[in-house]
Amino acid sequence: MKLQRGLAVGLLLLAVPVAVVRPLAAQANRGAASGIRDASGHPFRTPAGSPLEPVHRLALLSATRDSLRDGIALADVGDRLGFWIRRDPDGDVEYAGAIHGGVFSRFDLGGPDQALIEVHYRIGALLRARFGEVAARAELYHLSSHLGDEFLLDTGARPISTSREGLELLLQGSPVSGLTVYGGPGVLLRATPDFEPLSLRAGAAWESAPGARARFHASVDYFGWAELDWEPAIAAELGAGLGRGTRVGLLLGFGPSRAEQFLRQSERLIGLSVSHVR
């Protein structure tokens, strides 16, 4: 029942912008709308710079926690499948359904066998929409995490099994060409162990003009969670495009760990990242 109530609330919240934006839809600029569509032409562009989003990513990083510094590798595999889209005749309102999922892995580069430290999984059902120059996404997701067997044997660490389902609503806009901003709240519907339910995510991403000989990008993502007393988890990236959807850049991060098993540990990350998103 909690899951059903949560989905109903999310769909209701998603419908709110219709009343606000619909009267302005006739004035919507198709160029502005292109900034909030993905490469497939569906509404709501994936915030590829957010560590919460399932994308393909390989990163070699230095991770600092207190006085400890480790070399780690992130190997993420994730994608999405859009299975339905509906547009009104004048193209000012559109709805689309999709699913996405990913595996987020962390490896120890300092050990002799580069053992798996932690892996977590995220799968979500998405309802995406665009109302004129504003896009929205409601995601009903499941997330679970596990420690690597070799890491447990080497360190004697106790596994902390985390699993939760939640609902997140994000709004997105493109106030100027090349710039996309997004943000919105999240709420947990079930969690093991019990976690504080409320969270907030926001961010911005910039890309140089498509016609430029070299394409550059920059992004910053914020995630705050009541469970962690709203300590900000910040991820930033600066780099260049290698081809359609593929990019390389300098990755920075600080705040609570992006590894689920270590979410109560603060860390600083810096290194190189290669990612791909459709």
PDB file of C-alpha atoms in Angstrom:
ATOM      1  CA  MET A   1       0.000   0.000   0.000  1.00  0.00           C
ATOM      2  CA  LYS A   2       2.877   2.396   0.771  1.00  0.00           C
ATOM      3  CA  LEU A   3       4.309   1.795  -2.678  1.00  0.00           C
ATOM      4  CA  GLN A   4       0.946   2.423  -4.347  1.00  0.00           C
ATOM      5  CA  ARG A   5       0.302   5.582  -2.319  1.00  0.00           C
ATOM      6  CA  GLY A   6       3.781   6.854  -3.106  1.00  0.00           C
ATOM      7  CA  LEU A   7       3.323   6.310  -6.834  1.00  0.00           C
ATOM      8  CA  ALA A   8      -0.046   8.064  -6.757  1.00  0.00           C
ATOM      9  CA  VAL A   9       1.453  11.065  -4.948  1.00  0.00           C
ATOM     10  CA  GLY A  10       4.321  11.216  -7.438  1.00  0.00           C
ATOM     11  CA  LEU A  11       1.991  11.190 -10.421  1.00  0.00           C
ATOM     12  CA  LEU A  12      -0.108  13.918  -8.820  1.00  0.00           C
ATOM     13  CA  LEU A  13       2.989  16.069  -8.229  1.00  0.00           C
ATOM     14  CA  LEU A  14       4.069  15.457 -11.794  1.00  0.00           C
ATOM     15  CA  ALA A  15       0.750  16.788 -13.045  1.00  0.00           C
ATOM     16  CA  VAL A  16       1.032  20.074 -11.100  1.00  0.00           C
ATOM     17  CA  PRO A  17       3.317  21.827 -13.639  1.00  0.00           C
ATOM     18  CA  VAL A  18       0.652  21.292 -16.336  1.00  0.00           C
ATOM     19  CA  ALA A  19      -1.604  23.867 -14.713  1.00  0.00           C
ATOM     20  CA  VAL A  20       1.248  26.365 -14.452  1.00  0.00           C
ATOM     21  CA  VAL A  21       3.061  25.851 -17.741  1.00  0.00           C
ATOM     22  CA  ARG A  22       0.255  24.861 -20.112  1.00  0.00           C
ATOM     23  CA  PRO A  23      -1.027  28.454 -20.640  1.00  0.00           C
ATOM     24  CA  LEU A  24       2.509  29.395 -21.706  1.00  0.00           C
ATOM     25  CA  ALA A  25       3.008  26.359 -23.931  1.00  0.00           C
ATOM     26  CA  ALA A  26       2.045  28.194 -27.103  1.00  0.00           C
ATOM     27  CA  GLN A  27       5.010  30.466 -26.480  1.00  0.00           C
ATOM     28  CA  ALA A  28       7.446  27.573 -25.946  1.00  0.00           C
ATOM     29  CA  ASN A  29      10.632  27.778 -27.941  1.00  0.00           C
ATOM     30  CA  ARG A  30      11.583  24.526 -29.670  1.00  0.00           C
ATOM     31  CA  GLY A  31      15.252  25.421 -29.313  1.00  0.00           C
ATOM     32  CA  ALA A  32      14.873  25.685 -25.543  1.00  0.00           C
ATOM     33  CA  ALA A  33      12.941  22.392 -25.463  1.00  0.00           C
ATOM     34  CA  SER A  34      15.834  20.616 -27.169  1.00  0.00           C
ATOM     35  CA  GLY A  35      17.934  21.252 -24.046  1.00  0.00           C
ATOM     36  CA  ILE A  36      15.569  19.104 -21.967  1.00  0.00           C
ATOM     37  CA  ARG A  37      15.320  16.170 -24.389  1.00  0.00           C
ATOM     38  CA  ASP A  38      17.675  13.201 -24.479  1.00  0.00           C
ATOM     39  CA  ALA A  39      19.462  11.885 -27.575  1.00  0.00           C
ATOM     40  CA  SER A  40      16.373   9.822 -28.465  1.00  0.00           C
ATOM     41  CA  GLY A  41      14.146  12.914 -28.417  1.00  0.00           C
ATOM     42  CA  HIS A  42      12.375  11.920 -25.201  1.00  0.00           C
ATOM     43  CA  PRO A  43      11.670  14.510 -22.489  1.00  0.00           C
ATOM     44  CA  PHE A  44      14.045  14.993 -19.545  1.00  0.00           C
ATOM     45  CA  ARG A  45      17.742  14.770 -20.311  1.00  0.00           C
ATOM     46  CA  THR A  46      19.662  12.366 -18.064  1.00  0.00           C
ATOM     47  CA  PRO A  47      21.923  14.293 -15.616  1.00  0.00           C
ATOM     48  CA  ALA A  48      25.016  12.325 -16.680  1.00  0.00           C
ATOM     49  CA  GLY A  49      27.243  14.084 -14.151  1.00  0.00           C
ATOM     50  CA  SER A  50      25.227  12.788 -11.188  1.00  0.00           C
ATOM     51  CA  PRO A  51      26.683   9.701  -9.445  1.00  0.00           C
ATOM     52  CA  LEU A  52      23.103   8.552  -8.800  1.00  0.00           C
ATOM     53  CA  GLU A  53      22.327   8.122 -12.511  1.00  0.00           C
ATOM     54  CA  PRO A  54      22.874   4.747 -14.246  1.00  0.00           C
ATOM     55  CA  VAL A  55      25.393   5.454 -17.021  1.00  0.00           C
ATOM     56  CA  HIS A  56      28.482   3.723 -18.384  1.00  0.00           C
ATOM     57  CA  ARG A  57      31.467   5.108 -16.485  1.00  0.00           C
ATOM     58  CA  LEU A  58      35.073   4.163 -15.783  1.00  0.00           C
ATOM     59  CA  ALA A  59      37.040   6.367 -13.392  1.00  0.00           C
ATOM     60  CA  LEU A  60      40.502   6.158 -11.828  1.00  0.00           C
ATOM     61  CA  LEU A  61      40.517   8.186  -8.620  1.00  0.00           C
ATOM     62  CA  SER A  62      42.368   9.119  -5.487  1.00  0.00           C
ATOM     63  CA  ALA A  63      40.023   8.786  -2.503  1.00  0.00           C
ATOM     64  CA  THR A  64      40.878  10.566   0.750  1.00  0.00           C
ATOM     65  CA  ARG A  65      39.158   9.772   4.051  1.00  0.00           C
ATOM     66  CA  ASP A  66      40.622  11.563   7.094  1.00  0.00           C
ATOM     67  CA  SER A  67      44.374  10.942   6.734  1.00  0.00           C
ATOM     68  CA  LEU A  68      43.965   7.816   4.558  1.00  0.00           C
ATOM     69  CA  ARG A  69      44.452   8.015   0.799  1.00  0.00           C
ATOM     70  CA  ASP A  70      43.556   5.123  -1.505  1.00  0.00           C
ATOM     71  CA  GLY A  71      43.666   4.552  -5.220  1.00  0.00           C
ATOM     72  CA  ILE A  72      40.301   3.282  -6.406  1.00  0.00           C
ATOM     73  CA  ALA A  73      38.527   2.530  -9.661  1.00  0.00           C
ATOM     74  CA  LEU A  74      34.847   3.063 -10.345  1.00  0.00           C
ATOM     75  CA  ALA A  75      33.282   0.785 -12.955  1.00  0.00           C
ATOM     76  CA  ASP A  76      29.630   1.627 -13.571  1.00  0.00           C
ATOM     77  CA  VAL A  77      27.378   0.033 -16.168  1.00  0.00           C
ATOM     78  CA  GLY A  78      23.944   1.546 -16.715  1.00  0.00           C
ATOM     79  CA  ASP A  79      21.426   2.417 -19.387  1.00  0.00           C
ATOM     80  CA  ARG A  80      17.765   3.178 -19.963  1.00  0.00           C
ATOM     81  CA  LEU A  81      15.058   1.931 -22.282  1.00  0.00           C
ATOM     82  CA  GLY A  82      12.264   4.201 -23.428  1.00  0.00           C
ATOM     83  CA  PHE A  83       9.225   2.116 -24.325  1.00  0.00           C
ATOM     84  CA  TRP A  84       6.444   4.642 -24.870  1.00  0.00           C
ATOM     85  CA  ILE A  85       5.977   8.299 -25.814  1.00  0.00           C
ATOM     86  CA  ARG A  86       2.911  10.416 -26.533  1.00  0.00           C
ATOM     87  CA  ARG A  87       2.835  13.977 -27.847  1.00  0.00           C
ATOM     88  CA  ASP A  88      -0.081  16.366 -28.272  1.00  0.00           C
ATOM     89  CA  PRO A  89      -0.693  17.576 -31.848  1.00  0.00           C
ATOM     90  CA  ASP A  90       1.080  20.940 -31.415  1.00  0.00           C
ATOM     91  CA  GLY A  91       4.073  19.322 -29.670  1.00  0.00           C
ATOM     92  CA  ASP A  92       3.950  21.466 -26.521  1.00  0.00           C
ATOM     93  CA  VAL A  93       3.147  18.602 -24.129  1.00  0.00           C
ATOM     94  CA  GLU A  94       4.597  15.099 -24.215  1.00  0.00           C
ATOM     95  CA  TYR A  95       4.764  12.083 -21.933  1.00  0.00           C
ATOM     96  CA  ALA A  96       7.155   9.137 -22.037  1.00  0.00           C
ATOM     97  CA  GLY A  97       7.704   5.937 -20.095  1.00  0.00           C
ATOM     98  CA  ALA A  98      11.073   4.280 -19.508  1.00  0.00           C
ATOM     99  CA  ILE A  99      13.004   1.953 -17.263  1.00  0.00           C
ATOM    100  CA  HIS A 100      16.641   2.306 -16.288  1.00  0.00           C
ATOM    101  CA  GLY A 101      19.122   0.375 -14.205  1.00  0.00           C
ATOM    102  CA  GLY A 102      22.769   0.214 -13.323  1.00  0.00           C
ATOM    103  CA  VAL A 103      25.528  -1.573 -11.435  1.00  0.00           C
ATOM    104  CA  PHE A 104      27.964   0.724  -9.551  1.00  0.00           C
ATOM    105  CA  SER A 105      31.241  -0.967  -8.556  1.00  0.00           C
ATOM    106  CA  ARG A 106      34.293   0.211  -6.595  1.00  0.00           C
ATOM    107  CA  PHE A 107      37.672  -1.564  -6.759  1.00  0.00           C
ATOM    108  CA  ASP A 108      40.811  -1.269  -4.621  1.00  0.00           C
ATOM    109  CA  LEU A 109      43.787  -0.308  -6.818  1.00  0.00           C
ATOM    110  CA  GLY A 110      46.192  -0.394  -3.884  1.00  0.00           C
ATOM    111  CA  GLY A 111      45.815  -4.108  -3.185  1.00  0.00           C
ATOM    112  CA  PRO A 112      47.636  -6.921  -5.006  1.00  0.00           C
ATOM    113  CA  ASP A 113      44.469  -8.269  -6.631  1.00  0.00           C
ATOM    114  CA  GLN A 114      42.479  -5.030  -7.177  1.00  0.00           C
ATOM    115  CA  ALA A 115      39.624  -6.599  -5.207  1.00  0.00           C
ATOM    116  CA  LEU A 116      36.007  -5.496  -5.428  1.00  0.00           C
ATOM    117  CA  ILE A 117      35.282  -3.280  -2.421  1.00  0.00           C
ATOM    118  CA  GLU A 118      31.596  -2.503  -2.883  1.00  0.00           C
ATOM    119  CA  VAL A 119      28.840  -2.850  -5.448  1.00  0.00           C
ATOM    120  CA  HIS A 120      25.328  -1.460  -5.465  1.00  0.00           C
ATOM    121  CA  TYR A 121      22.428  -1.747  -7.846  1.00  0.00           C
ATOM    122  CA  ARG A 122      19.722   0.691  -8.860  1.00  0.00           C
ATOM    123  CA  ILE A 123      16.696  -0.008 -11.027  1.00  0.00           C
ATOM    124  CA  GLY A 124      13.844   2.395 -11.619  1.00  0.00           C
ATOM    125  CA  ALA A 125      10.613   2.913 -13.510  1.00  0.00           C
ATOM    126  CA  LEU A 126      10.407   6.404 -15.021  1.00  0.00           C
ATOM    127  CA  LEU A 127       7.534   8.606 -16.055  1.00  0.00           C
ATOM    128  CA  ARG A 128       8.961  11.577 -17.971  1.00  0.00           C
ATOM    129  CA  ALA A 129       7.082  14.581 -19.309  1.00  0.00           C
ATOM    130  CA  ARG A 130       7.572  17.972 -20.924  1.00  0.00           C
ATOM    131  CA  PHE A 131       5.268  20.961 -20.585  1.00  0.00           C
ATOM    132  CA  GLY A 132       6.496  23.710 -22.882  1.00  0.00           C
ATOM    133  CA  GLU A 133       9.992  24.579 -21.664  1.00  0.00           C
ATOM    134  CA  VAL A 134       9.841  22.544 -18.437  1.00  0.00           C
ATOM    135  CA  ALA A 135      10.506  18.808 -18.160  1.00  0.00           C
ATOM    136  CA  ALA A 136       9.724  16.532 -15.222  1.00  0.00           C
ATOM    137  CA  ARG A 137      10.663  13.022 -14.180  1.00  0.00           C
ATOM    138  CA  ALA A 138       9.093  10.786 -11.534  1.00  0.00           C
ATOM    139  CA  GLU A 139      11.159   7.725 -10.649  1.00  0.00           C
ATOM    140  CA  LEU A 140      10.074   4.765  -8.545  1.00  0.00           C
ATOM    141  CA  TYR A 141      13.333   2.958  -7.726  1.00  0.00           C
ATOM    142  CA  HIS A 142      14.922   0.072  -5.835  1.00  0.00           C
ATOM    143  CA  LEU A 143      18.496   0.212  -4.545  1.00  0.00           C
ATOM    144  CA  SER A 144      20.591  -2.425  -2.760  1.00  0.00           C
ATOM    145  CA  SER A 145      24.298  -2.767  -1.905  1.00  0.00           C
ATOM    146  CA  HIS A 146      26.891  -5.414  -1.010  1.00  0.00           C
ATOM    147  CA  LEU A 147      30.554  -5.612   0.025  1.00  0.00           C
ATOM    148  CA  GLY A 148      33.030  -7.653  -2.024  1.00  0.00           C
ATOM    149  CA  ASP A 149      33.961 -11.106  -0.655  1.00  0.00           C
ATOM    150  CA  GLU A 150      37.725 -10.531  -0.883  1.00  0.00           C
ATOM    151  CA  PHE A 151      37.376  -7.160   0.829  1.00  0.00           C
ATOM    152  CA  LEU A 152      35.505  -8.837   3.711  1.00  0.00           C
ATOM    153  CA  LEU A 153      38.198 -11.521   4.056  1.00  0.00           C
ATOM    154  CA  ASP A 154      41.102  -9.055   3.912  1.00  0.00           C
ATOM    155  CA  THR A 155      39.677  -6.474   6.308  1.00  0.00           C
ATOM    156  CA  GLY A 156      37.331  -8.436   8.548  1.00  0.00           C
ATOM    157  CA  ALA A 157      34.700  -5.775   7.922  1.00  0.00           C
ATOM    158  CA  ARG A 158      31.127  -6.559   8.873  1.00  0.00           C
ATOM    159  CA  PRO A 159      28.742  -6.403   5.915  1.00  0.00           C
ATOM    160  CA  ILE A 160      25.983  -3.830   6.191  1.00  0.00           C
ATOM    161  CA  SER A 161      23.107  -4.904   4.014  1.00  0.00           C
ATOM    162  CA  THR A 162      21.206  -1.869   2.751  1.00  0.00           C
ATOM    163  CA  SER A 163      18.092  -1.994   0.652  1.00  0.00           C
ATOM    164  CA  ARG A 164      15.452   0.595  -0.031  1.00  0.00           C
ATOM    165  CA  GLU A 165      12.686   1.733  -2.357  1.00  0.00           C
ATOM    166  CA  GLY A 166      11.876   5.351  -2.970  1.00  0.00           C
ATOM    167  CA  LEU A 167      10.194   7.940  -5.135  1.00  0.00           C
ATOM    168  CA  GLU A 168      12.006  10.965  -6.583  1.00  0.00           C
ATOM    169  CA  LEU A 169      10.572  13.881  -8.520  1.00  0.00           C
ATOM    170  CA  LEU A 170      12.857  16.159 -10.548  1.00  0.00           C
ATOM    171  CA  LEU A 171      12.024  19.242 -12.608  1.00  0.00           C
ATOM    172  CA  GLN A 172      14.352  20.373 -15.401  1.00  0.00           C
ATOM    173  CA  GLY A 173      14.755  23.457 -17.535  1.00  0.00           C
ATOM    174  CA  SER A 174      17.179  25.066 -19.974  1.00  0.00           C
ATOM    175  CA  PRO A 175      17.217  28.821 -19.224  1.00  0.00           C
ATOM    176  CA  VAL A 176      19.887  29.526 -21.879  1.00  0.00           C
ATOM    177  CA  SER A 177      21.286  27.490 -24.728  1.00  0.00           C
ATOM    178  CA  GLY A 178      23.703  24.810 -23.534  1.00  0.00           C
ATOM    179  CA  LEU A 179      22.744  25.088 -19.858  1.00  0.00           C
ATOM    180  CA  THR A 180      20.434  22.603 -18.116  1.00  0.00           C
ATOM    181  CA  VAL A 181      19.323  22.891 -14.497  1.00  0.00           C
ATOM    182  CA  TYR A 182      17.346  20.378 -12.452  1.00  0.00           C
ATOM    183  CA  GLY A 183      16.219  19.667  -8.920  1.00  0.00           C
ATOM    184  CA  GLY A 184      13.572  18.163  -6.714  1.00  0.00           C
ATOM    185  CA  PRO A 185      12.704  16.103  -3.622  1.00  0.00           C
ATOM    186  CA  GLY A 186      12.802  12.405  -2.883  1.00  0.00           C
ATOM    187  CA  VAL A 187      11.093  10.249  -0.270  1.00  0.00           C
ATOM    188  CA  LEU A 188      11.799   6.701   0.884  1.00  0.00           C
ATOM    189  CA  LEU A 189       8.853   4.317   0.910  1.00  0.00           C
ATOM    190  CA  ARG A 190      10.717   1.407   2.536  1.00  0.00           C
ATOM    191  CA  ALA A 191      14.264   0.964   3.826  1.00  0.00           C
ATOM    192  CA  THR A 192      16.378  -1.666   5.599  1.00  0.00           C
ATOM    193  CA  PRO A 193      17.587  -0.554   8.057  1.00  0.00           C
ATOM    194  CA  ASP A 194      15.164   2.284   8.793  1.00  0.00           C
ATOM    195  CA  PHE A 195      16.422   5.540   7.287  1.00  0.00           C
ATOM    196  CA  GLU A 196      15.087   9.079   7.431  1.00  0.00           C
ATOM    197  CA  PRO A 197      12.869   9.379   4.344  1.00  0.00           C
ATOM    198  CA  LEU A 198      13.468  12.842   2.864  1.00  0.00           C
ATOM    199  CA  SER A 199      16.169  13.830   0.384  1.00  0.00           C
ATOM    200  CA  LEU A 200      16.886  16.587  -2.127  1.00  0.00           C
ATOM    201  CA  ARG A 201      18.864  16.621  -5.359  1.00  0.00           C
ATOM    202  CA  ALA A 202      19.807  19.561  -7.596  1.00  0.00           C
ATOM    203  CA  GLY A 203      22.370  20.329 -10.236  1.00  0.00           C
ATOM    204  CA  ALA A 204      23.397  22.079 -13.418  1.00  0.00           C
ATOM    205  CA  ALA A 205      25.167  20.983 -16.591  1.00  0.00           C
ATOM    206  CA  TRP A 206      26.650  23.012 -19.443  1.00  0.00           C
ATOM    207  CA  GLU A 207      27.733  21.876 -22.916  1.00  0.00           C
ATOM    208  CA  SER A 208      29.338  23.937 -25.650  1.00  0.00           C
ATOM    209  CA  ALA A 209      27.457  24.502 -28.901  1.00  0.00           C
ATOM    210  CA  PRO A 210      26.903  21.367 -31.025  1.00  0.00           C
ATOM    211  CA  GLY A 211      28.554  22.928 -34.066  1.00  0.00           C
ATOM    212  CA  ALA A 212      31.839  23.644 -32.309  1.00  0.00           C
ATOM    213  CA  ARG A 213      34.956  21.752 -33.468  1.00  0.00           C
ATOM    214  CA  ALA A 214      35.685  20.682 -29.873  1.00  0.00           C
ATOM    215  CA  ARG A 215      32.841  20.100 -27.416  1.00  0.00           C
ATOM    216  CA  PHE A 216      33.353  20.858 -23.752  1.00  0.00           C
ATOM    217  CA  HIS A 217      31.159  20.213 -20.740  1.00  0.00           C
ATOM    218  CA  ALA A 218      30.941  21.064 -17.053  1.00  0.00           C
ATOM    219  CA  SER A 219      28.511  19.834 -14.418  1.00  0.00           C
ATOM    220  CA  VAL A 220      27.843  19.952 -10.696  1.00  0.00           C
ATOM    221  CA  ASP A 221      25.423  17.764  -8.721  1.00  0.00           C
ATOM    222  CA  TYR A 222      24.211  18.141  -5.126  1.00  0.00           C
ATOM    223  CA  PHE A 223      22.538  15.446  -3.041  1.00  0.00           C
ATOM    224  CA  GLY A 224      21.350  15.993   0.532  1.00  0.00           C
ATOM    225  CA  TRP A 225      19.652  13.449   2.773  1.00  0.00           C
ATOM    226  CA  ALA A 226      17.972  13.844   6.153  1.00  0.00           C
ATOM    227  CA  GLU A 227      19.569  10.551   7.274  1.00  0.00           C
ATOM    228  CA  LEU A 228      22.996  12.232   6.986  1.00  0.00           C
ATOM    229  CA  ASP A 229      21.853  15.527   8.553  1.00  0.00           C
ATOM    230  CA  TRP A 230      21.763  17.123   5.096  1.00  0.00           C
ATOM    231  CA  GLU A 231      25.556  17.042   4.749  1.00  0.00           C
ATOM    232  CA  PRO A 232      26.044  17.916   1.046  1.00  0.00           C
ATOM    233  CA  ALA A 233      27.383  15.274  -1.303  1.00  0.00           C
ATOM    234  CA  ILE A 234      28.881  17.182  -4.237  1.00  0.00           C
ATOM    235  CA  ALA A 235      30.016  15.737  -7.564  1.00  0.00           C
ATOM    236  CA  ALA A 236      31.573  17.896 -10.283  1.00  0.00           C
ATOM    237  CA  GLU A 237      33.056  17.172 -13.680  1.00  0.00           C
ATOM    238  CA  LEU A 238      34.897  19.199 -16.318  1.00  0.00           C
ATOM    239  CA  GLY A 239      35.970  17.779 -19.660  1.00  0.00           C
ATOM    240  CA  ALA A 240      35.468  17.313 -23.379  1.00  0.00           C
ATOM    241  CA  GLY A 241      33.400  15.121 -25.666  1.00  0.00           C
ATOM    242  CA  LEU A 242      34.962  12.234 -27.581  1.00  0.00           C
ATOM    243  CA  GLY A 243      31.932  11.412 -29.714  1.00  0.00           C
ATOM    244  CA  ARG A 244      28.189  11.023 -29.563  1.00  0.00           C
ATOM    245  CA  GLY A 245      27.384  10.576 -25.878  1.00  0.00           C
ATOM    246  CA  THR A 246      30.977   9.769 -24.857  1.00  0.00           C
ATOM    247  CA  ARG A 247      33.115  12.158 -22.846  1.00  0.00           C
ATOM    248  CA  VAL A 248      36.277  12.322 -20.763  1.00  0.00           C
ATOM    249  CA  GLY A 249      36.928  14.664 -17.893  1.00  0.00           C
ATOM    250  CA  LEU A 250      38.277  15.536 -14.484  1.00  0.00           C
ATOM    251  CA  LEU A 251      35.976  14.175 -11.774  1.00  0.00           C
ATOM    252  CA  LEU A 252      35.749  15.718  -8.308  1.00  0.00           C
ATOM    253  CA  GLY A 253      33.667  14.752  -5.317  1.00  0.00           C
ATOM    254  CA  PHE A 254      33.373  15.442  -1.618  1.00  0.00           C
ATOM    255  CA  GLY A 255      30.932  14.760   1.201  1.00  0.00           C
ATOM    256  CA  PRO A 256      29.312  11.446   2.154  1.00  0.00           C
ATOM    257  CA  SER A 257      30.730   8.518   0.175  1.00  0.00           C
ATOM    258  CA  ARG A 258      29.039   7.587  -3.089  1.00  0.00           C
ATOM    259  CA  ALA A 259      29.641   3.933  -2.091  1.00  0.00           C
ATOM    260  CA  GLU A 260      26.429   2.815  -0.380  1.00  0.00           C
ATOM    261  CA  GLN A 261      28.203   0.666   2.218  1.00  0.00           C
ATOM    262  CA  PHE A 262      30.248   3.670   3.380  1.00  0.00           C
ATOM    263  CA  LEU A 263      27.560   6.349   3.163  1.00  0.00           C
ATOM    264  CA  ARG A 264      28.352   7.614   6.675  1.00  0.00           C
ATOM    265  CA  GLN A 265      32.003   8.204   5.806  1.00  0.00           C
ATOM    266  CA  SER A 266      33.033  11.509   4.269  1.00  0.00           C
ATOM    267  CA  GLU A 267      35.551  11.362   1.451  1.00  0.00           C
ATOM    268  CA  ARG A 268      37.189  13.475  -1.214  1.00  0.00           C
ATOM    269  CA  LEU A 269      37.629  12.146  -4.745  1.00  0.00           C
ATOM    270  CA  ILE A 270      39.738  13.415  -7.642  1.00  0.00           C
ATOM    271  CA  GLY A 271      40.700  11.703 -10.859  1.00  0.00           C
ATOM    272  CA  LEU A 272      39.890  10.965 -14.502  1.00  0.00           C
ATOM    273  CA  SER A 273      36.580   9.690 -15.779  1.00  0.00           C
ATOM    274  CA  VAL A 274      35.346   8.341 -19.109  1.00  0.00           C
ATOM    275  CA  SER A 275      31.576   8.024 -19.456  1.00  0.00           C
ATOM    276  CA  HIS A 276      28.917   7.323 -22.048  1.00  0.00           C
ATOM    277  CA  VAL A 277      25.201   8.065 -21.949  1.00  0.00           C
ATOM    278  CA  ARG A 278      22.558   7.671 -24.620  1.00  0.00           C
TER     279      ARG A 278
END
